[in-house]
């Protein structure tokens, strides 16, 4: 960059810092078009479009969620939106302080614990899993990294378990599985890929991650989440109480859609989530999820080396800008912003928890339903307005309309 332009860029950053941090520097703003002379000065983050977020929450309700809520945390503070109810019987309104089941967002927590153990030299990412738990897996080529990237080929036993949604759920609602029992369910199925060859999402990978954590530390996963993440970050609304079936304190009730169209919703709040454990049994609330994702991205939980490993992603859905790292998703949004986090689905609850790479903006959204993919897609529609702000098209659309109105044939 020529010296004069570099000075301009630097002074813009300094000014942004001097005005109280309200203007942020986003390293992930859309790159300038090739050949453009645009200076590379810091681009302020767009303010969240909370009306757009609210519309997406309403859309999730229109698709069958009894309620939905979202919380954004950024340089200008916290913004929340709620819609509908957290309890269909009492009629209690959705409440952003309430706790809920975060499903696979738990995978990011498990990944952090395991990557801390890598940082401590107790486990190696590219070593075979069998080196740490001899004879555990039927293939010595499966590495720790293969688990965290869903490239082990270990089949997802939950596909068969929940083939029939409500009977499948009721059969395991109060079951307590050992990790070994869950792994055996997976090993009873054909493996999906050769180790390392392809991404194939499987809960079995994070069951093995739980087994590794317990084997290496000699302590239950619950204890490791507590001492390494919940306590240091002060996450007082986050817990892992497997195999307890209830959610303590103010919480959202979850409602599962049956497969039969028009069938009555099943209250699925109480369950052990033993079928998921370290792959999906954490309970949290929006504020704690914002704190966790921001702290993670700010490097408060892992070394720079482990952050690089965790955020090194491969595409999982090129058309939609979806990627997977180590127990972490990356979504590339339409405005060029990249957000990292995870999604979750557990009976009665859909969740999205994401943050920008600099950790300055974080967002969590949840709806109290599941087995209703339209509602999940609608809920995912909160991410664009949250991180990209108001669509810049409105002004352009008005201008275009005006230009059209001025055309001779329209006069
Ligand atoms: C289990 C079935 C879904 C749910 C599952 N959940 O694998 C994990 C998770 C823990 O959160 N994964 C998601 C049930 C995909 C993620 O990473 O975002 N579905 C339901 C059925 C289908 O019963 N017949 O929708 O509640």
Tab-separated table of C-alpha atoms and ligand atoms in Angstrom:
chain	number	residue	atom	x	y	z
A	1	UNK	CA	0.000	0.000	0.000
A	2	UNK	CA	1.443	3.477	-0.831
A	3	UNK	CA	2.639	5.302	2.273
A	4	UNK	CA	0.043	8.127	2.007
A	5	UNK	CA	-2.854	5.687	1.804
A	6	UNK	CA	-1.462	3.590	4.643
A	7	UNK	CA	-1.283	6.767	6.790
A	8	UNK	CA	-4.920	7.486	5.942
A	9	UNK	CA	-5.928	3.963	6.927
A	10	UNK	CA	-3.990	4.155	10.171
A	11	UNK	CA	-5.421	7.547	11.116
A	12	UNK	CA	-8.955	6.287	10.429
A	13	UNK	CA	-8.330	3.431	12.845
A	14	UNK	CA	-6.882	5.789	15.450
A	15	UNK	CA	-9.874	8.129	15.114
A	16	UNK	CA	-12.251	5.180	15.453
A	17	UNK	CA	-10.479	4.215	18.683
A	18	UNK	CA	-10.494	7.803	19.976
A	19	UNK	CA	-14.251	8.219	19.551
A	20	UNK	CA	-14.822	5.802	22.354
A	21	UNK	CA	-14.752	2.488	20.540
A	22	UNK	CA	-18.233	3.020	19.149
A	23	UNK	CA	-16.864	2.743	15.656
A	24	UNK	CA	-15.432	-0.718	15.234
A	25	UNK	CA	-12.779	-2.078	12.954
A	26	UNK	CA	-14.070	-5.152	11.201
A	27	UNK	CA	-11.311	-7.246	9.720
A	28	UNK	CA	-13.976	-9.233	7.898
A	29	UNK	CA	-15.720	-6.532	5.889
A	30	UNK	CA	-16.266	-7.403	2.237
A	31	UNK	CA	-13.024	-7.033	0.286
A	32	UNK	CA	-12.917	-4.090	-2.126
A	33	UNK	CA	-13.534	-5.124	-5.732
A	34	UNK	CA	-10.360	-5.951	-7.665
A	35	UNK	CA	-8.681	-2.876	-9.126
A	36	UNK	CA	-10.724	-0.553	-6.932
A	37	UNK	CA	-8.859	2.443	-5.570
A	38	UNK	CA	-10.947	2.350	-2.378
A	39	UNK	CA	-8.773	2.943	0.693
A	40	UNK	CA	-8.560	0.006	3.092
A	41	UNK	CA	-9.579	2.141	6.051
A	42	UNK	CA	-11.469	0.404	8.841
A	43	UNK	CA	-15.158	-0.054	8.063
A	44	UNK	CA	-17.520	0.531	11.005
A	45	UNK	CA	-19.671	-2.494	11.831
A	46	UNK	CA	-23.272	-2.020	10.775
A	47	UNK	CA	-25.756	-1.562	13.609
A	48	UNK	CA	-27.959	-4.645	13.959
A	49	UNK	CA	-31.304	-4.370	12.228
A	50	UNK	CA	-33.444	-5.494	15.162
A	51	UNK	CA	-36.650	-4.972	13.176
A	52	UNK	CA	-35.301	-7.468	10.645
A	53	UNK	CA	-34.436	-9.818	13.521
A	54	UNK	CA	-37.979	-9.459	14.917
A	55	UNK	CA	-39.449	-10.237	11.489
A	56	UNK	CA	-37.388	-13.439	11.319
A	57	UNK	CA	-38.614	-14.419	14.816
A	58	UNK	CA	-42.207	-13.804	13.686
A	59	UNK	CA	-41.514	-15.906	10.594
A	60	UNK	CA	-40.285	-18.777	12.829
A	61	UNK	CA	-43.566	-18.513	14.732
A	62	UNK	CA	-45.570	-18.475	11.507
A	63	UNK	CA	-43.808	-21.768	10.652
A	64	UNK	CA	-44.865	-23.404	13.905
A	65	UNK	CA	-42.703	-22.213	16.813
A	66	UNK	CA	-44.740	-21.219	19.902
A	67	UNK	CA	-42.093	-18.592	20.671
A	68	UNK	CA	-38.684	-17.275	19.645
A	69	UNK	CA	-36.117	-14.818	20.944
A	70	UNK	CA	-32.783	-13.231	20.096
A	71	UNK	CA	-30.058	-11.258	21.834
A	72	UNK	CA	-27.370	-9.194	20.139
A	73	UNK	CA	-24.345	-7.858	21.981
A	74	UNK	CA	-22.032	-5.348	20.330
A	75	UNK	CA	-19.976	-2.188	20.830
A	76	UNK	CA	-23.165	-0.144	21.270
A	77	UNK	CA	-24.641	-2.476	23.860
A	78	UNK	CA	-27.211	-5.222	24.028
A	79	UNK	CA	-30.434	-5.449	22.009
A	80	UNK	CA	-33.042	-8.133	22.486
A	81	UNK	CA	-36.282	-9.183	20.808
A	82	UNK	CA	-38.869	-11.773	21.807
A	83	UNK	CA	-41.972	-13.208	20.185
A	84	UNK	CA	-44.642	-15.579	21.438
A	85	UNK	CA	-44.577	-17.760	24.516
A	86	UNK	CA	-42.028	-19.796	26.452
A	87	UNK	CA	-44.814	-21.906	28.001
A	88	UNK	CA	-47.961	-22.787	26.051
A	89	UNK	CA	-49.908	-23.793	29.179
A	90	UNK	CA	-49.258	-20.791	31.426
A	91	UNK	CA	-48.979	-18.444	28.455
A	92	UNK	CA	-45.770	-16.950	29.927
A	93	UNK	CA	-44.063	-14.744	27.352
A	94	UNK	CA	-40.686	-15.606	25.873
A	95	UNK	CA	-37.944	-14.091	28.031
A	96	UNK	CA	-34.321	-13.563	26.996
A	97	UNK	CA	-33.137	-14.366	30.534
A	98	UNK	CA	-34.645	-17.852	30.315
A	99	UNK	CA	-32.615	-21.018	29.876
A	100	UNK	CA	-33.056	-23.627	27.161
A	101	UNK	CA	-31.393	-26.675	25.612
A	102	UNK	CA	-28.692	-25.572	23.152
A	103	UNK	CA	-28.181	-28.933	21.395
A	104	UNK	CA	-25.075	-29.043	19.261
A	105	UNK	CA	-23.830	-25.628	20.349
A	106	UNK	CA	-22.516	-27.929	23.115
A	107	UNK	CA	-20.032	-29.237	20.532
A	108	UNK	CA	-18.173	-25.920	20.645
A	109	UNK	CA	-17.883	-26.253	24.452
A	110	UNK	CA	-16.550	-29.820	24.084
A	111	UNK	CA	-14.118	-28.690	21.420
A	112	UNK	CA	-12.760	-25.922	23.672
A	113	UNK	CA	-12.111	-28.426	26.475
A	114	UNK	CA	-10.325	-30.822	24.127
A	115	UNK	CA	-8.271	-28.052	22.491
A	116	UNK	CA	-7.200	-26.815	25.940
A	117	UNK	CA	-5.927	-30.345	26.541
A	118	UNK	CA	-3.982	-30.083	23.248
A	119	UNK	CA	-2.564	-26.765	24.479
A	120	UNK	CA	-1.497	-28.543	27.670
A	121	UNK	CA	0.298	-31.230	25.647
A	122	UNK	CA	-2.015	-34.000	26.876
A	123	UNK	CA	-3.433	-34.899	23.471
A	124	UNK	CA	-2.401	-34.296	19.846
A	125	UNK	CA	-4.735	-33.256	17.064
A	126	UNK	CA	-3.150	-35.423	14.385
A	127	UNK	CA	-2.530	-38.485	16.534
A	128	UNK	CA	-4.807	-41.529	16.319
A	129	UNK	CA	-7.632	-41.572	18.860
A	130	UNK	CA	-6.533	-45.094	19.739
A	131	UNK	CA	-3.233	-43.771	21.098
A	132	UNK	CA	-5.160	-42.130	23.960
A	133	UNK	CA	-7.788	-44.820	24.470
A	134	UNK	CA	-6.225	-48.040	23.157
A	135	UNK	CA	-8.574	-50.188	21.089
A	136	UNK	CA	-11.484	-47.732	21.291
A	137	UNK	CA	-12.038	-47.363	17.538
A	138	UNK	CA	-11.858	-50.103	14.897
A	139	UNK	CA	-9.497	-48.031	12.722
A	140	UNK	CA	-6.127	-46.691	13.868
A	141	UNK	CA	-6.205	-44.075	11.123
A	142	UNK	CA	-8.969	-42.037	12.808
A	143	UNK	CA	-7.343	-38.995	14.402
A	144	UNK	CA	-8.546	-36.516	16.996
A	145	UNK	CA	-8.839	-33.866	14.263
A	146	UNK	CA	-11.075	-36.207	12.239
A	147	UNK	CA	-13.533	-36.265	15.146
A	148	UNK	CA	-13.587	-32.485	15.552
A	149	UNK	CA	-14.049	-31.901	11.794
A	150	UNK	CA	-16.671	-34.685	11.324
A	151	UNK	CA	-14.336	-36.592	9.018
A	152	UNK	CA	-13.953	-39.835	10.966
A	153	UNK	CA	-16.591	-41.793	9.051
A	154	UNK	CA	-18.240	-42.872	12.323
A	155	UNK	CA	-21.939	-43.171	11.500
A	156	UNK	CA	-24.550	-40.989	13.200
A	157	UNK	CA	-26.643	-43.394	15.297
A	158	UNK	CA	-29.246	-40.649	15.868
A	159	UNK	CA	-30.578	-40.951	12.294
A	160	UNK	CA	-32.023	-44.399	13.062
A	161	UNK	CA	-32.863	-43.506	16.673
A	162	UNK	CA	-35.103	-40.610	15.597
A	163	UNK	CA	-36.321	-41.969	12.274
A	164	UNK	CA	-39.798	-41.819	13.812
A	165	UNK	CA	-39.685	-38.566	15.656
A	166	UNK	CA	-42.049	-38.871	18.623
A	167	UNK	CA	-41.726	-42.635	19.309
A	168	UNK	CA	-37.946	-42.271	18.897
A	169	UNK	CA	-37.874	-39.417	21.382
A	170	UNK	CA	-40.167	-41.109	23.927
A	171	UNK	CA	-37.989	-44.251	23.774
A	172	UNK	CA	-34.921	-42.310	24.962
A	173	UNK	CA	-36.439	-39.394	26.904
A	174	UNK	CA	-35.567	-41.004	30.255
A	175	UNK	CA	-32.784	-43.340	29.124
A	176	UNK	CA	-29.289	-43.057	30.542
A	177	UNK	CA	-26.666	-44.261	28.087
A	178	UNK	CA	-22.986	-44.740	28.755
A	179	UNK	CA	-20.658	-43.218	26.167
A	180	UNK	CA	-19.635	-46.750	25.220
A	181	UNK	CA	-23.261	-47.698	24.501
A	182	UNK	CA	-23.637	-44.721	22.155
A	183	UNK	CA	-20.358	-45.524	20.415
A	184	UNK	CA	-21.481	-49.145	20.017
A	185	UNK	CA	-24.664	-47.945	18.312
A	186	UNK	CA	-22.473	-46.089	15.809
A	187	UNK	CA	-20.040	-48.978	15.340
A	188	UNK	CA	-22.991	-51.267	14.590
A	189	UNK	CA	-23.581	-49.212	11.424
A	190	UNK	CA	-21.399	-49.110	8.310
A	191	UNK	CA	-18.846	-46.323	8.415
A	192	UNK	CA	-19.697	-43.474	6.056
A	193	UNK	CA	-16.249	-42.534	4.709
A	194	UNK	CA	-12.601	-43.506	4.915
A	195	UNK	CA	-10.956	-41.474	7.706
A	196	UNK	CA	-10.265	-37.901	6.660
A	197	UNK	CA	-11.845	-38.173	3.240
A	198	UNK	CA	-15.131	-36.289	3.595
A	199	UNK	CA	-17.192	-34.175	5.966
A	200	UNK	CA	-20.169	-36.131	7.316
A	201	UNK	CA	-21.849	-34.636	10.370
A	202	UNK	CA	-22.144	-37.236	13.138
A	203	UNK	CA	-22.950	-36.986	16.834
A	204	UNK	CA	-20.752	-40.059	17.350
A	205	UNK	CA	-17.656	-37.890	16.814
A	206	UNK	CA	-18.455	-35.741	19.813
A	207	UNK	CA	-19.389	-38.741	21.933
A	208	UNK	CA	-15.808	-39.912	21.360
A	209	UNK	CA	-14.591	-36.382	22.186
A	210	UNK	CA	-16.391	-36.756	25.545
A	211	UNK	CA	-14.737	-40.124	26.088
A	212	UNK	CA	-11.321	-38.613	25.314
A	213	UNK	CA	-11.898	-35.739	27.756
A	214	UNK	CA	-12.842	-38.167	30.540
A	215	UNK	CA	-9.975	-40.551	29.790
A	216	UNK	CA	-7.320	-37.827	29.622
A	217	UNK	CA	-8.454	-35.761	32.610
A	218	UNK	CA	-9.786	-38.608	34.748
A	219	UNK	CA	-12.809	-36.389	35.471
A	220	UNK	CA	-16.387	-36.209	34.146
A	221	UNK	CA	-17.044	-33.885	31.207
A	222	UNK	CA	-19.429	-31.877	33.442
A	223	UNK	CA	-16.553	-31.006	35.772
A	224	UNK	CA	-14.278	-29.975	32.889
A	225	UNK	CA	-16.925	-27.675	31.352
A	226	UNK	CA	-17.381	-26.137	34.796
A	227	UNK	CA	-13.745	-25.497	35.701
A	228	UNK	CA	-12.492	-24.576	32.218
A	229	UNK	CA	-15.423	-22.563	30.781
A	230	UNK	CA	-18.521	-21.920	32.957
A	231	UNK	CA	-16.658	-20.692	36.047
A	232	UNK	CA	-13.888	-18.614	34.413
A	233	UNK	CA	-16.421	-16.840	32.191
A	234	UNK	CA	-19.031	-16.503	34.970
A	235	UNK	CA	-21.711	-18.329	32.954
A	236	UNK	CA	-24.236	-18.646	35.772
A	237	UNK	CA	-27.087	-19.734	33.497
A	238	UNK	CA	-25.126	-22.485	31.788
A	239	UNK	CA	-25.070	-26.039	33.068
A	240	UNK	CA	-24.482	-29.648	32.166
A	241	UNK	CA	-26.556	-31.759	34.473
A	242	UNK	CA	-26.809	-35.046	32.553
A	243	UNK	CA	-28.691	-37.245	33.365
A	244	UNK	CA	-31.069	-34.907	35.231
A	245	UNK	CA	-34.191	-34.354	33.155
A	246	UNK	CA	-35.313	-30.862	34.176
A	247	UNK	CA	-34.077	-27.362	33.431
A	248	UNK	CA	-33.673	-25.434	36.694
A	249	UNK	CA	-34.673	-21.784	37.149
A	250	UNK	CA	-36.462	-19.581	34.645
A	251	UNK	CA	-36.607	-21.608	31.452
A	252	UNK	CA	-38.240	-22.076	28.096
A	253	UNK	CA	-40.431	-25.115	27.496
A	254	UNK	CA	-39.683	-27.003	24.287
A	255	UNK	CA	-42.322	-28.349	21.884
A	256	UNK	CA	-41.589	-31.115	19.412
A	257	UNK	CA	-43.553	-31.310	16.166
A	258	UNK	CA	-44.756	-34.827	15.363
A	259	UNK	CA	-44.141	-36.189	11.860
A	260	UNK	CA	-47.890	-36.302	11.157
A	261	UNK	CA	-49.052	-32.976	9.727
A	262	UNK	CA	-51.393	-31.211	12.128
A	263	UNK	CA	-50.544	-33.541	15.048
A	264	UNK	CA	-50.453	-32.108	18.583
A	265	UNK	CA	-47.120	-30.702	19.775
A	266	UNK	CA	-45.262	-32.818	22.351
A	267	UNK	CA	-43.829	-31.004	25.377
A	268	UNK	CA	-40.241	-32.284	25.245
A	269	UNK	CA	-38.721	-30.057	27.939
A	270	UNK	CA	-37.935	-32.872	30.379
A	271	UNK	CA	-35.408	-35.379	29.063
A	272	UNK	CA	-31.965	-36.700	29.936
A	273	UNK	CA	-30.445	-35.786	26.518
A	274	UNK	CA	-28.345	-38.841	27.234
A	275	UNK	CA	-28.447	-39.695	23.518
A	276	UNK	CA	-26.222	-36.641	22.926
A	277	UNK	CA	-24.255	-35.878	26.141
A	278	UNK	CA	-21.004	-34.142	25.070
A	279	UNK	CA	-22.491	-33.802	21.553
A	280	UNK	CA	-25.490	-31.775	22.712
A	281	UNK	CA	-26.687	-31.740	26.343
A	282	UNK	CA	-25.687	-28.267	27.606
A	283	UNK	CA	-28.341	-25.821	28.903
A	284	UNK	CA	-27.710	-22.079	28.574
A	285	UNK	CA	-29.339	-18.698	27.913
A	286	UNK	CA	-28.770	-15.988	25.296
A	287	UNK	CA	-26.537	-13.759	27.462
A	288	UNK	CA	-24.254	-16.661	28.386
A	289	UNK	CA	-24.062	-17.821	24.761
A	290	UNK	CA	-23.085	-14.272	23.691
A	291	UNK	CA	-20.430	-14.171	26.438
A	292	UNK	CA	-19.074	-17.594	25.518
A	293	UNK	CA	-18.813	-16.970	21.759
A	294	UNK	CA	-17.278	-13.502	22.254
A	295	UNK	CA	-14.769	-14.742	24.824
A	296	UNK	CA	-13.811	-17.646	22.583
A	297	UNK	CA	-13.262	-15.356	19.597
A	298	UNK	CA	-11.300	-12.863	21.706
A	299	UNK	CA	-8.858	-15.639	22.584
A	300	UNK	CA	-9.810	-15.886	26.263
A	301	UNK	CA	-10.145	-19.684	26.180
A	302	UNK	CA	-7.504	-20.944	23.753
A	303	UNK	CA	-3.980	-20.110	22.615
A	304	UNK	CA	-3.531	-18.373	19.232
A	305	UNK	CA	-2.306	-21.715	17.842
A	306	UNK	CA	-5.490	-23.507	18.900
A	307	UNK	CA	-7.641	-20.595	17.685
A	308	UNK	CA	-6.001	-20.946	14.272
A	309	UNK	CA	-6.704	-24.671	14.306
A	310	UNK	CA	-10.309	-24.193	15.422
A	311	UNK	CA	-11.112	-21.502	12.844
A	312	UNK	CA	-9.413	-23.256	9.916
A	313	UNK	CA	-12.469	-24.370	8.006
A	314	UNK	CA	-13.510	-26.454	5.006
A	315	UNK	CA	-16.652	-25.767	3.011
A	316	UNK	CA	-19.700	-27.883	3.823
A	317	UNK	CA	-22.195	-26.024	1.615
A	318	UNK	CA	-20.472	-23.824	-0.934
A	319	UNK	CA	-23.662	-22.285	-2.348
A	320	UNK	CA	-24.675	-20.964	1.071
A	321	UNK	CA	-21.223	-19.999	2.380
A	322	UNK	CA	-21.232	-22.644	5.145
A	323	UNK	CA	-17.982	-24.058	6.559
A	324	UNK	CA	-16.847	-26.244	9.456
A	325	UNK	CA	-13.684	-25.924	11.557
A	326	UNK	CA	-13.093	-27.815	14.815
A	327	UNK	CA	-16.472	-28.049	16.555
A	328	UNK	CA	-17.194	-24.652	15.065
A	329	UNK	CA	-19.180	-23.458	12.068
A	330	UNK	CA	-18.352	-20.438	9.916
A	331	UNK	CA	-21.128	-18.698	8.008
A	332	UNK	CA	-20.163	-16.188	5.306
A	333	UNK	CA	-22.913	-13.580	5.224
A	334	UNK	CA	-24.087	-11.525	2.232
A	335	UNK	CA	-22.332	-8.361	3.469
A	336	UNK	CA	-18.961	-10.145	3.527
A	337	UNK	CA	-18.927	-10.582	7.315
A	338	UNK	CA	-17.884	-14.003	8.545
A	339	UNK	CA	-19.373	-15.298	11.780
A	340	UNK	CA	-18.259	-18.278	13.844
A	341	UNK	CA	-20.344	-20.381	16.181
A	342	UNK	CA	-22.707	-23.305	16.067
A	343	UNK	CA	-26.299	-24.319	15.513
A	344	UNK	CA	-28.288	-26.668	17.709
A	345	UNK	CA	-31.284	-28.946	17.418
A	346	UNK	CA	-32.591	-30.897	20.358
A	347	UNK	CA	-36.232	-31.961	20.697
A	348	UNK	CA	-38.222	-28.776	21.213
A	349	UNK	CA	-35.393	-26.297	20.662
A	350	UNK	CA	-33.582	-24.714	17.718
A	351	UNK	CA	-30.573	-22.491	18.484
A	352	UNK	CA	-28.071	-20.285	16.651
A	353	UNK	CA	-25.065	-18.819	18.530
A	354	UNK	CA	-22.463	-16.875	16.539
A	355	UNK	CA	-19.865	-14.098	16.887
A	356	UNK	CA	-17.589	-12.118	14.617
A	357	UNK	CA	-13.942	-13.212	14.515
A	358	UNK	CA	-12.885	-10.227	16.623
A	359	UNK	CA	-15.516	-11.180	19.233
A	360	UNK	CA	-16.915	-7.615	19.285
A	361	UNK	CA	-20.355	-8.685	18.091
A	362	UNK	CA	-22.199	-11.796	19.208
A	363	UNK	CA	-25.718	-13.030	18.649
A	364	UNK	CA	-27.927	-15.865	19.882
A	365	UNK	CA	-31.391	-16.849	18.692
A	366	UNK	CA	-33.647	-19.676	19.766
A	367	UNK	CA	-37.120	-20.999	19.014
A	368	UNK	CA	-38.951	-23.483	21.208
A	369	UNK	CA	-39.721	-26.073	18.602
A	370	UNK	CA	-38.002	-28.655	16.413
A	371	UNK	CA	-38.632	-31.233	13.696
A	372	UNK	CA	-39.934	-28.293	11.690
A	373	UNK	CA	-37.185	-27.332	9.281
A	374	UNK	CA	-39.089	-24.313	7.937
A	375	UNK	CA	-39.129	-22.828	11.434
A	376	UNK	CA	-35.387	-23.475	11.767
A	377	UNK	CA	-34.664	-21.838	8.421
A	378	UNK	CA	-36.794	-18.837	9.409
A	379	UNK	CA	-34.920	-18.554	12.720
A	380	UNK	CA	-31.609	-18.668	10.818
A	381	UNK	CA	-32.916	-15.612	8.966
A	382	UNK	CA	-32.035	-13.569	12.074
A	383	UNK	CA	-28.291	-13.753	11.312
A	384	UNK	CA	-28.263	-11.462	8.260
A	385	UNK	CA	-30.103	-8.535	9.917
A	386	UNK	CA	-28.142	-9.063	13.154
A	387	UNK	CA	-24.676	-8.926	11.604
A	388	UNK	CA	-25.227	-7.135	8.279
A	389	UNK	CA	-27.696	-4.511	9.494
A	390	UNK	CA	-30.387	-2.909	7.417
A	391	UNK	CA	-30.331	-3.944	3.791
A	392	UNK	CA	-28.812	-1.100	1.784
A	393	UNK	CA	-31.257	-1.942	-0.994
A	394	UNK	CA	-34.102	0.179	0.412
A	395	UNK	CA	-32.567	3.465	-0.722
A	396	UNK	CA	-31.605	1.951	-4.057
A	397	UNK	CA	-35.063	0.476	-4.523
A	398	UNK	CA	-36.655	3.863	-3.906
A	399	UNK	CA	-34.276	5.465	-6.377
A	400	UNK	CA	-35.022	2.771	-8.961
A	401	UNK	CA	-38.754	3.221	-8.423
A	402	UNK	CA	-38.392	6.961	-8.927
A	403	UNK	CA	-36.357	6.412	-12.097
A	404	UNK	CA	-38.993	3.974	-13.373
A	405	UNK	CA	-41.760	6.444	-12.593
A	406	UNK	CA	-39.891	8.991	-14.690
A	407	UNK	CA	-39.775	6.733	-17.756
A	408	UNK	CA	-41.815	8.151	-20.645
A	409	UNK	CA	-44.141	5.106	-20.748
A	410	UNK	CA	-45.013	5.636	-17.085
A	411	UNK	CA	-45.661	9.333	-17.214
B	1	LIG	C1	-31.514	-35.145	16.607
B	1	LIG	C2	-32.931	-35.303	16.167
B	1	LIG	C3	-30.846	-33.934	15.992
B	1	LIG	C4	-33.827	-34.142	16.499
B	1	LIG	C5	-29.357	-33.849	16.315
B	1	LIG	N1	-29.013	-32.894	17.184
B	1	LIG	O1	-28.540	-34.578	15.799
B	1	LIG	C6	-27.654	-32.517	17.454
B	1	LIG	C7	-27.561	-31.113	16.888
B	1	LIG	C8	-27.353	-32.605	18.915
B	1	LIG	O2	-27.867	-30.137	17.518
B	1	LIG	N2	-27.358	-31.083	15.568
B	1	LIG	C9	-27.744	-29.992	14.715
B	1	LIG	C10	-35.285	-34.303	16.098
B	1	LIG	C11	-28.047	-30.497	13.305
B	1	LIG	C12	-26.732	-28.916	14.530
B	1	LIG	O3	-25.535	-29.135	14.589
B	1	LIG	O4	-27.202	-27.807	14.262
B	1	LIG	N3	-35.446	-34.809	14.763
B	1	LIG	C13	-35.909	-32.919	16.231
B	1	LIG	C14	-36.140	-35.920	14.489
B	1	LIG	C15	-36.228	-36.263	13.013
B	1	LIG	O5	-36.641	-36.595	15.330
B	1	LIG	N4	-37.040	-37.380	12.756
B	1	LIG	O6	-35.988	-32.210	15.222
B	1	LIG	O7	-36.239	-32.563	17.366
